[in-house]
């Protein structure tokens, strides 16, 4: 059994986002590998309560490198640049812990798992140089830029922030010495999306295999009701400009079907959303659910005909994977993780162009599915197979095969 040392700053059971991503990677890899996981200490109680209950819990060994509550608040406050100062220090201390583990345990591979942003590659690559243990990095989110065409209606301050971030991102991809050193040292760098594959090819001249960072979990499939009086479109997201809710509202208004219902789920400025709905003249076609429980979202999914996902900047959105698990076809942009997960068998994708064209494209796809229920039903039926392909179980099996390739590459190099 391979011994893998994993750097996962955020890791916790029963959570989404980065903590849930790392947890699912680890518990599924533990079926095939012995893992030594260095993580921050915020979720230590949760981890230590759950690990003994797991079938392969004996293969999970956690080491904690805690930070202060002040730093944790910075971490949760996305966009607080000060966090990276402390995060870099955390990575240095984590590398010291990793060196000690490598002296005491059989470690075959060093894996920098999360957080997935490319800006902070940690220092396991230095440990790799010192110990000759292969270094793996990823999945890594290295998208080059936010599509500025979709910021046309944003406030000036927000447009400037997007422009500044795009400028800094390109500079870091070109000039960050530590990122470059980590890439050079890595036996394998995995990309979290096709966008990232393109960035690594453009800026580092390497082929980085596509490996979406999150997977599907088993959800009991339920067929859509055969008899109902509405065509239900589900939109799920938070109050974030990236999610582009106005595109969804305008697209539905362009279809104009009396029995079409747009269900909007998530925390947002209700007054602003209602104003947009009234401007588009579809007040009777929209249902605002607000913030609801995860179980309620799944309940809405099981009665929805389509998930309309209009975000233009993501990692691999979990809501899309949950929709696929529930048998709900997806209409989305062909970008980020959703563009990689959704294929023509389970949904429709449109290109990134500009807001006006995207409204027309989304409306066209919705009208097609509305008028071709046989195609819609076939897409729903195909979701089960696609959910299995995107499952955490398959992610773990694929990663174990890649670990094997990394070990083989090391052995071949030593033989030459």
PDB file of C-alpha atoms in Angstrom, residues 148-289:
ATOM      1  CA  UNK A 148     -14.608  41.140 -18.624  1.00  0.00           C
ATOM      2  CA  UNK A 149     -17.422  41.267 -21.189  1.00  0.00           C
ATOM      3  CA  UNK A 150     -19.738  40.137 -18.388  1.00  0.00           C
ATOM      4  CA  UNK A 151     -18.661  42.977 -16.104  1.00  0.00           C
ATOM      5  CA  UNK A 152     -20.200  45.620 -18.357  1.00  0.00           C
ATOM      6  CA  UNK A 153     -23.097  46.272 -15.956  1.00  0.00           C
ATOM      7  CA  UNK A 154     -21.011  46.043 -12.783  1.00  0.00           C
ATOM      8  CA  UNK A 155     -20.245  49.134 -10.684  1.00  0.00           C
ATOM      9  CA  UNK A 156     -17.039  50.923 -11.624  1.00  0.00           C
ATOM     10  CA  UNK A 157     -15.291  49.806  -8.435  1.00  0.00           C
ATOM     11  CA  UNK A 158     -16.121  46.162  -9.165  1.00  0.00           C
ATOM     12  CA  UNK A 159     -14.986  46.431 -12.787  1.00  0.00           C
ATOM     13  CA  UNK A 160     -11.686  47.872 -11.601  1.00  0.00           C
ATOM     14  CA  UNK A 161     -11.329  45.022  -9.079  1.00  0.00           C
ATOM     15  CA  UNK A 162     -11.873  42.416 -11.826  1.00  0.00           C
ATOM     16  CA  UNK A 163      -9.379  44.182 -14.094  1.00  0.00           C
ATOM     17  CA  UNK A 164      -6.811  44.401 -11.310  1.00  0.00           C
ATOM     18  CA  UNK A 165      -7.235  40.738 -10.411  1.00  0.00           C
ATOM     19  CA  UNK A 166      -6.849  39.710 -14.062  1.00  0.00           C
ATOM     20  CA  UNK A 167      -3.678  41.814 -14.327  1.00  0.00           C
ATOM     21  CA  UNK A 168      -2.183  40.397 -11.128  1.00  0.00           C
ATOM     22  CA  UNK A 169      -3.124  36.830 -12.093  1.00  0.00           C
ATOM     23  CA  UNK A 170      -1.367  37.073 -15.452  1.00  0.00           C
ATOM     24  CA  UNK A 171       1.705  38.620 -13.800  1.00  0.00           C
ATOM     25  CA  UNK A 172       1.836  35.855 -11.197  1.00  0.00           C
ATOM     26  CA  UNK A 173       1.451  33.133 -13.815  1.00  0.00           C
ATOM     27  CA  UNK A 174       4.339  34.661 -15.742  1.00  0.00           C
ATOM     28  CA  UNK A 175       6.656  35.760 -12.960  1.00  0.00           C
ATOM     29  CA  UNK A 176       5.960  34.021  -9.628  1.00  0.00           C
ATOM     30  CA  UNK A 177       9.240  32.270  -8.922  1.00  0.00           C
ATOM     31  CA  UNK A 178       7.821  29.871  -6.336  1.00  0.00           C
ATOM     32  CA  UNK A 179       4.961  28.805  -8.608  1.00  0.00           C
ATOM     33  CA  UNK A 180       7.472  28.198 -11.384  1.00  0.00           C
ATOM     34  CA  UNK A 181       9.758  26.220  -9.076  1.00  0.00           C
ATOM     35  CA  UNK A 182       6.852  24.079  -7.848  1.00  0.00           C
ATOM     36  CA  UNK A 183       5.806  23.297 -11.425  1.00  0.00           C
ATOM     37  CA  UNK A 184       9.366  22.375 -12.423  1.00  0.00           C
ATOM     38  CA  UNK A 185       9.797  20.122  -9.398  1.00  0.00           C
ATOM     39  CA  UNK A 186       6.448  18.367  -9.745  1.00  0.00           C
ATOM     40  CA  UNK A 187       6.325  14.975 -11.380  1.00  0.00           C
ATOM     41  CA  UNK A 188       2.683  15.756 -12.115  1.00  0.00           C
ATOM     42  CA  UNK A 189       0.531  18.913 -11.994  1.00  0.00           C
ATOM     43  CA  UNK A 190      -3.230  18.345 -12.315  1.00  0.00           C
ATOM     44  CA  UNK A 191      -5.625  21.035 -13.547  1.00  0.00           C
ATOM     45  CA  UNK A 192      -9.017  21.654 -11.968  1.00  0.00           C
ATOM     46  CA  UNK A 193     -10.558  22.758 -15.281  1.00  0.00           C
ATOM     47  CA  UNK A 194      -9.834  23.041 -18.990  1.00  0.00           C
ATOM     48  CA  UNK A 195      -9.153  26.731 -18.372  1.00  0.00           C
ATOM     49  CA  UNK A 196      -6.312  25.717 -16.069  1.00  0.00           C
ATOM     50  CA  UNK A 197      -5.013  23.141 -18.574  1.00  0.00           C
ATOM     51  CA  UNK A 198      -4.696  25.994 -21.066  1.00  0.00           C
ATOM     52  CA  UNK A 199      -2.919  28.240 -18.543  1.00  0.00           C
ATOM     53  CA  UNK A 200      -0.304  25.617 -17.664  1.00  0.00           C
ATOM     54  CA  UNK A 201       0.304  24.947 -21.346  1.00  0.00           C
ATOM     55  CA  UNK A 202       0.571  28.677 -22.148  1.00  0.00           C
ATOM     56  CA  UNK A 203       2.699  29.842 -19.233  1.00  0.00           C
ATOM     57  CA  UNK A 204       4.694  26.727 -18.274  1.00  0.00           C
ATOM     58  CA  UNK A 205       4.693  24.673 -21.469  1.00  0.00           C
ATOM     59  CA  UNK A 206       3.480  21.517 -19.731  1.00  0.00           C
ATOM     60  CA  UNK A 207       0.593  19.153 -20.337  1.00  0.00           C
ATOM     61  CA  UNK A 208      -1.436  19.190 -17.126  1.00  0.00           C
ATOM     62  CA  UNK A 209      -4.096  16.436 -17.004  1.00  0.00           C
ATOM     63  CA  UNK A 210      -7.662  17.578 -16.354  1.00  0.00           C
ATOM     64  CA  UNK A 211      -8.835  16.498 -12.907  1.00  0.00           C
ATOM     65  CA  UNK A 212     -11.911  18.310 -11.523  1.00  0.00           C
ATOM     66  CA  UNK A 213     -11.418  18.837  -7.817  1.00  0.00           C
ATOM     67  CA  UNK A 214     -14.821  17.645  -6.600  1.00  0.00           C
ATOM     68  CA  UNK A 215     -17.074  14.685  -7.325  1.00  0.00           C
ATOM     69  CA  UNK A 216     -20.590  13.368  -7.024  1.00  0.00           C
ATOM     70  CA  UNK A 217     -21.881  11.681  -3.899  1.00  0.00           C
ATOM     71  CA  UNK A 218     -24.536   8.944  -3.875  1.00  0.00           C
ATOM     72  CA  UNK A 219     -28.008  10.524  -3.984  1.00  0.00           C
ATOM     73  CA  UNK A 220     -31.113   8.399  -4.285  1.00  0.00           C
ATOM     74  CA  UNK A 221     -32.407   8.917  -7.812  1.00  0.00           C
ATOM     75  CA  UNK A 222     -36.023   9.858  -8.291  1.00  0.00           C
ATOM     76  CA  UNK A 223     -37.686  10.226 -11.670  1.00  0.00           C
ATOM     77  CA  UNK A 224     -39.338  13.520 -12.502  1.00  0.00           C
ATOM     78  CA  UNK A 225     -43.105  13.504 -12.101  1.00  0.00           C
ATOM     79  CA  UNK A 226     -44.728  12.416 -15.364  1.00  0.00           C
ATOM     80  CA  UNK A 227     -47.777  14.590 -14.827  1.00  0.00           C
ATOM     81  CA  UNK A 228     -47.359  18.200 -13.798  1.00  0.00           C
ATOM     82  CA  UNK A 229     -48.593  21.557 -15.004  1.00  0.00           C
ATOM     83  CA  UNK A 230     -45.365  23.522 -15.184  1.00  0.00           C
ATOM     84  CA  UNK A 231     -41.926  23.466 -16.770  1.00  0.00           C
ATOM     85  CA  UNK A 232     -39.646  24.138 -13.800  1.00  0.00           C
ATOM     86  CA  UNK A 233     -36.256  25.796 -14.194  1.00  0.00           C
ATOM     87  CA  UNK A 234     -34.047  25.859 -11.102  1.00  0.00           C
ATOM     88  CA  UNK A 235     -31.359  28.496 -10.447  1.00  0.00           C
ATOM     89  CA  UNK A 236     -29.184  28.132  -7.326  1.00  0.00           C
ATOM     90  CA  UNK A 237     -26.512  30.556  -6.155  1.00  0.00           C
ATOM     91  CA  UNK A 238     -25.443  33.213  -3.695  1.00  0.00           C
ATOM     92  CA  UNK A 239     -25.493  36.990  -4.081  1.00  0.00           C
ATOM     93  CA  UNK A 240     -22.332  37.117  -6.163  1.00  0.00           C
ATOM     94  CA  UNK A 241     -21.826  39.008  -9.409  1.00  0.00           C
ATOM     95  CA  UNK A 242     -20.036  35.995 -10.887  1.00  0.00           C
ATOM     96  CA  UNK A 243     -23.279  34.003 -10.745  1.00  0.00           C
ATOM     97  CA  UNK A 244     -24.978  36.330 -13.283  1.00  0.00           C
ATOM     98  CA  UNK A 245     -28.568  35.861 -12.062  1.00  0.00           C
ATOM     99  CA  UNK A 246     -29.875  38.655 -14.348  1.00  0.00           C
ATOM    100  CA  UNK A 247     -28.893  36.504 -17.351  1.00  0.00           C
ATOM    101  CA  UNK A 248     -31.183  33.739 -16.103  1.00  0.00           C
ATOM    102  CA  UNK A 249     -34.091  36.134 -15.543  1.00  0.00           C
ATOM    103  CA  UNK A 250     -33.683  37.745 -18.978  1.00  0.00           C
ATOM    104  CA  UNK A 251     -33.334  34.370 -20.710  1.00  0.00           C
ATOM    105  CA  UNK A 252     -36.607  33.112 -19.225  1.00  0.00           C
ATOM    106  CA  UNK A 253     -38.336  36.365 -20.180  1.00  0.00           C
ATOM    107  CA  UNK A 254     -37.234  35.796 -23.794  1.00  0.00           C
ATOM    108  CA  UNK A 255     -38.893  32.392 -23.959  1.00  0.00           C
ATOM    109  CA  UNK A 256     -42.374  33.584 -22.840  1.00  0.00           C
ATOM    110  CA  UNK A 257     -44.152  30.348 -21.894  1.00  0.00           C
ATOM    111  CA  UNK A 258     -47.052  30.724 -19.469  1.00  0.00           C
ATOM    112  CA  UNK A 259     -46.369  27.388 -17.759  1.00  0.00           C
ATOM    113  CA  UNK A 260     -42.642  28.040 -17.320  1.00  0.00           C
ATOM    114  CA  UNK A 261     -41.469  28.687 -13.753  1.00  0.00           C
ATOM    115  CA  UNK A 262     -38.052  29.991 -12.709  1.00  0.00           C
ATOM    116  CA  UNK A 263     -37.219  28.930  -9.139  1.00  0.00           C
ATOM    117  CA  UNK A 264     -34.486  31.147  -7.650  1.00  0.00           C
ATOM    118  CA  UNK A 265     -32.682  29.732  -4.617  1.00  0.00           C
ATOM    119  CA  UNK A 266     -30.007  31.511  -2.570  1.00  0.00           C
ATOM    120  CA  UNK A 267     -29.159  34.467  -0.393  1.00  0.00           C
ATOM    121  CA  UNK A 268     -29.547  37.659  -2.400  1.00  0.00           C
ATOM    122  CA  UNK A 269     -30.941  41.180  -2.293  1.00  0.00           C
ATOM    123  CA  UNK A 270     -34.609  40.333  -2.733  1.00  0.00           C
ATOM    124  CA  UNK A 271     -35.601  43.883  -3.654  1.00  0.00           C
ATOM    125  CA  UNK A 272     -33.002  44.067  -6.424  1.00  0.00           C
ATOM    126  CA  UNK A 273     -33.969  40.660  -7.779  1.00  0.00           C
ATOM    127  CA  UNK A 274     -37.680  41.565  -7.746  1.00  0.00           C
ATOM    128  CA  UNK A 275     -36.921  44.794  -9.579  1.00  0.00           C
ATOM    129  CA  UNK A 276     -35.135  42.859 -12.325  1.00  0.00           C
ATOM    130  CA  UNK A 277     -38.008  40.360 -12.548  1.00  0.00           C
ATOM    131  CA  UNK A 278     -40.599  43.143 -12.810  1.00  0.00           C
ATOM    132  CA  UNK A 279     -38.528  44.923 -15.483  1.00  0.00           C
ATOM    133  CA  UNK A 280     -38.565  41.735 -17.549  1.00  0.00           C
ATOM    134  CA  UNK A 281     -42.321  41.292 -17.030  1.00  0.00           C
ATOM    135  CA  UNK A 282     -42.198  37.757 -15.617  1.00  0.00           C
ATOM    136  CA  UNK A 283     -43.307  38.293 -12.025  1.00  0.00           C
ATOM    137  CA  UNK A 284     -45.822  35.450 -12.329  1.00  0.00           C
ATOM    138  CA  UNK A 285     -43.193  33.090 -13.705  1.00  0.00           C
ATOM    139  CA  UNK A 286     -40.680  33.432 -10.858  1.00  0.00           C
ATOM    140  CA  UNK A 287     -40.567  31.930  -7.378  1.00  0.00           C
ATOM    141  CA  UNK A 288     -38.035  33.340  -4.894  1.00  0.00           C
ATOM    142  CA  UNK A 289     -37.167  30.683  -2.314  1.00  0.00           C
TER     143      UNK A 289
END
